[in-house]
Amino acid sequence: MRLSPIAFALSSFVIVGTSLAGQPATAPEPVVTPVMTKALEDYPGKEVTILEVAYPPGGADPIHRHDANGFVYVLEGSIVMGVKGGPEVTLKPGEAFHEGPRDLHTVGRNASKTEPAKFVVFLLKDVGKPPVLPPK
């Protein structure tokens, strides 16, 4: 059986398109800048870590956890946040989000593919524990 040039081109497109569709697109990673970490004398064994996070356009976090009470405050742009079992929420400048120490952070991404976004994270955690941990 011989394919016409048009049929060959279409079948090649379907094969290439199908193989590319199965590959996950990698979102640009956020830029995380430590601001400060301070032990809390009134709460032995606890500290606060403050991080500034900048999502490039289309940027996103992998699934992770914090083992901390995390408070997000949006400075610029718009971000989408969510934890396992909870709804996704879209936050704009001046809005905040909380995740608890047992939450799995399943959604963290820039809501825009064309504009950057920036937010601050305050983590109340055990002294010396890393601020970001892999999912369990």
GROMACS .gro file of C-alpha atoms in nm:
model
  136
    1MET     CA    1   0.000   0.000   0.000
    2ARG     CA    2   0.138   0.333  -0.101
    3LEU     CA    3   0.038   0.652   0.084
    4SER     CA    4  -0.014   0.979  -0.099
    5PRO     CA    5   0.219   1.260   0.013
    6ILE     CA    6  -0.071   1.424   0.201
    7ALA     CA    7  -0.169   1.100   0.380
    8PHE     CA    8   0.198   1.037   0.468
    9ALA     CA    9   0.237   1.389   0.608
   10LEU     CA   10  -0.082   1.356   0.814
   11SER     CA   11   0.013   1.013   0.951
   12SER     CA   12   0.361   1.146   1.045
   13PHE     CA   13   0.200   1.442   1.222
   14VAL     CA   14  -0.030   1.212   1.421
   15ILE     CA   15   0.260   0.985   1.525
   16VAL     CA   16   0.487   1.275   1.627
   17GLY     CA   17   0.203   1.466   1.791
   18THR     CA   18   0.099   1.160   1.991
   19SER     CA   19   0.451   1.092   2.118
   20LEU     CA   20   0.502   1.457   2.217
   21ALA     CA   21   0.163   1.476   2.388
   22GLY     CA   22   0.268   1.194   2.620
   23GLN     CA   23   0.570   1.391   2.745
   24PRO     CA   24   0.498   1.612   3.046
   25ALA     CA   25   0.586   1.976   2.993
   26THR     CA   26   0.829   2.103   3.254
   27ALA     CA   27   0.722   2.430   3.411
   28PRO     CA   28   0.991   2.687   3.492
   29GLU     CA   29   1.101   2.651   3.854
   30PRO     CA   30   1.046   2.930   4.106
   31VAL     CA   31   1.333   3.138   4.240
   32VAL     CA   32   1.338   3.105   4.620
   33THR     CA   33   1.533   3.364   4.820
   34PRO     CA   34   1.581   3.314   5.195
   35VAL     CA   35   1.502   3.635   5.384
   36MET     CA   36   1.565   3.527   5.744
   37THR     CA   37   1.536   3.250   6.001
   38LYS     CA   38   1.483   3.335   6.368
   39ALA     CA   39   1.454   3.101   6.668
   40LEU     CA   40   1.157   3.187   6.890
   41GLU     CA   41   1.272   3.213   7.253
   42ASP     CA   42   0.915   3.199   7.385
   43TYR     CA   43   0.854   2.874   7.191
   44PRO     CA   44   1.151   2.642   7.257
   45GLY     CA   45   1.239   2.427   6.957
   46LYS     CA   46   1.049   2.649   6.711
   47GLU     CA   47   1.169   2.903   6.455
   48VAL     CA   48   1.026   3.121   6.180
   49THR     CA   49   1.174   3.111   5.831
   50ILE     CA   50   1.078   3.379   5.580
   51LEU     CA   51   1.123   3.314   5.208
   52GLU     CA   52   1.055   3.526   4.901
   53VAL     CA   53   0.933   3.321   4.605
   54ALA     CA   54   0.926   3.448   4.247
   55TYR     CA   55   0.739   3.246   3.985
   56PRO     CA   56   0.841   3.318   3.627
   57PRO     CA   57   0.557   3.321   3.374
   58GLY     CA   58   0.414   2.968   3.368
   59GLY     CA   59   0.625   2.873   3.671
   60ALA     CA   60   0.521   2.604   3.919
   61ASP     CA   61   0.636   2.403   4.221
   62PRO     CA   62   0.658   2.026   4.234
   63ILE     CA   63   0.437   1.854   4.493
   64HIS     CA   64   0.597   1.899   4.836
   65ARG     CA   65   0.531   1.953   5.204
   66HIS     CA   66   0.666   2.182   5.474
   67ASP     CA   67   0.605   2.011   5.810
   68ALA     CA   68   0.523   2.363   5.926
   69ASN     CA   69   0.246   2.615   5.946
   70GLY     CA   70   0.298   2.807   5.624
   71PHE     CA   71   0.153   3.148   5.551
   72VAL     CA   72   0.170   3.285   5.195
   73TYR     CA   73   0.123   3.656   5.120
   74VAL     CA   74   0.108   3.763   4.755
   75LEU     CA   75   0.307   4.070   4.653
   76GLU     CA   76   0.280   4.074   4.271
   77GLY     CA   77   0.088   3.889   4.002
   78SER     CA   78  -0.152   3.607   4.068
   79ILE     CA   79  -0.083   3.257   4.201
   80VAL     CA   80  -0.281   2.934   4.239
   81MET     CA   81  -0.237   2.736   4.563
   82GLY     CA   82  -0.388   2.414   4.692
   83VAL     CA   83  -0.336   2.130   4.936
   84LYS     CA   84  -0.446   1.767   4.908
   85GLY     CA   85  -0.818   1.741   4.977
   86GLY     CA   86  -0.876   2.117   4.954
   87PRO     CA   87  -0.985   2.347   4.675
   88GLU     CA   88  -0.744   2.533   4.448
   89VAL     CA   89  -0.753   2.905   4.519
   90THR     CA   90  -0.631   3.190   4.302
   91LEU     CA   91  -0.468   3.469   4.500
   92LYS     CA   92  -0.394   3.829   4.399
   93PRO     CA   93  -0.169   4.090   4.567
   94GLY     CA   94  -0.269   4.145   4.929
   95GLU     CA   95  -0.432   3.801   4.964
   96ALA     CA   96  -0.305   3.516   5.180
   97PHE     CA   97  -0.309   3.135   5.206
   98HIS     CA   98  -0.235   2.893   5.492
   99GLU     CA   99  -0.118   2.535   5.487
  100GLY     CA  100  -0.076   2.323   5.797
  101PRO     CA  101   0.209   2.094   5.903
  102ARG     CA  102   0.031   1.779   5.781
  103ASP     CA  103  -0.080   1.925   5.446
  104LEU     CA  104   0.059   1.804   5.117
  105HIS     CA  105   0.113   2.106   4.891
  106THR     CA  106  -0.026   1.970   4.563
  107VAL     CA  107  -0.074   2.296   4.370
  108GLY     CA  108   0.159   2.593   4.359
  109ARG     CA  109   0.186   2.783   4.032
  110ASN     CA  110   0.178   3.116   3.859
  111ALA     CA  111  -0.174   3.183   3.730
  112SER     CA  112  -0.023   3.362   3.429
  113LYS     CA  113   0.179   3.226   3.136
  114THR     CA  114   0.294   3.579   3.046
  115GLU     CA  115   0.349   3.774   3.371
  116PRO     CA  116   0.570   3.694   3.673
  117ALA     CA  117   0.434   3.657   4.027
  118LYS     CA  118   0.598   3.710   4.365
  119PHE     CA  119   0.500   3.618   4.721
  120VAL     CA  120   0.642   3.585   5.070
  121VAL     CA  121   0.618   3.264   5.275
  122PHE     CA  122   0.637   3.260   5.656
  123LEU     CA  123   0.703   2.912   5.799
  124LEU     CA  124   0.660   2.834   6.169
  125LYS     CA  125   0.857   2.511   6.206
  126ASP     CA  126   1.088   2.299   6.419
  127VAL     CA  127   1.438   2.442   6.459
  128GLY     CA  128   1.673   2.313   6.191
  129LYS     CA  129   1.406   2.137   5.984
  130PRO     CA  130   1.436   2.209   5.610
  131PRO     CA  131   1.171   2.453   5.486
  132VAL     CA  132   1.069   2.230   5.192
  133LEU     CA  133   1.042   1.851   5.211
  134PRO     CA  134   0.955   1.586   4.953
  135PRO     CA  135   0.607   1.432   4.964
  136LYS     CA  136   0.578   1.132   5.195
   0.00000   0.00000   0.00000
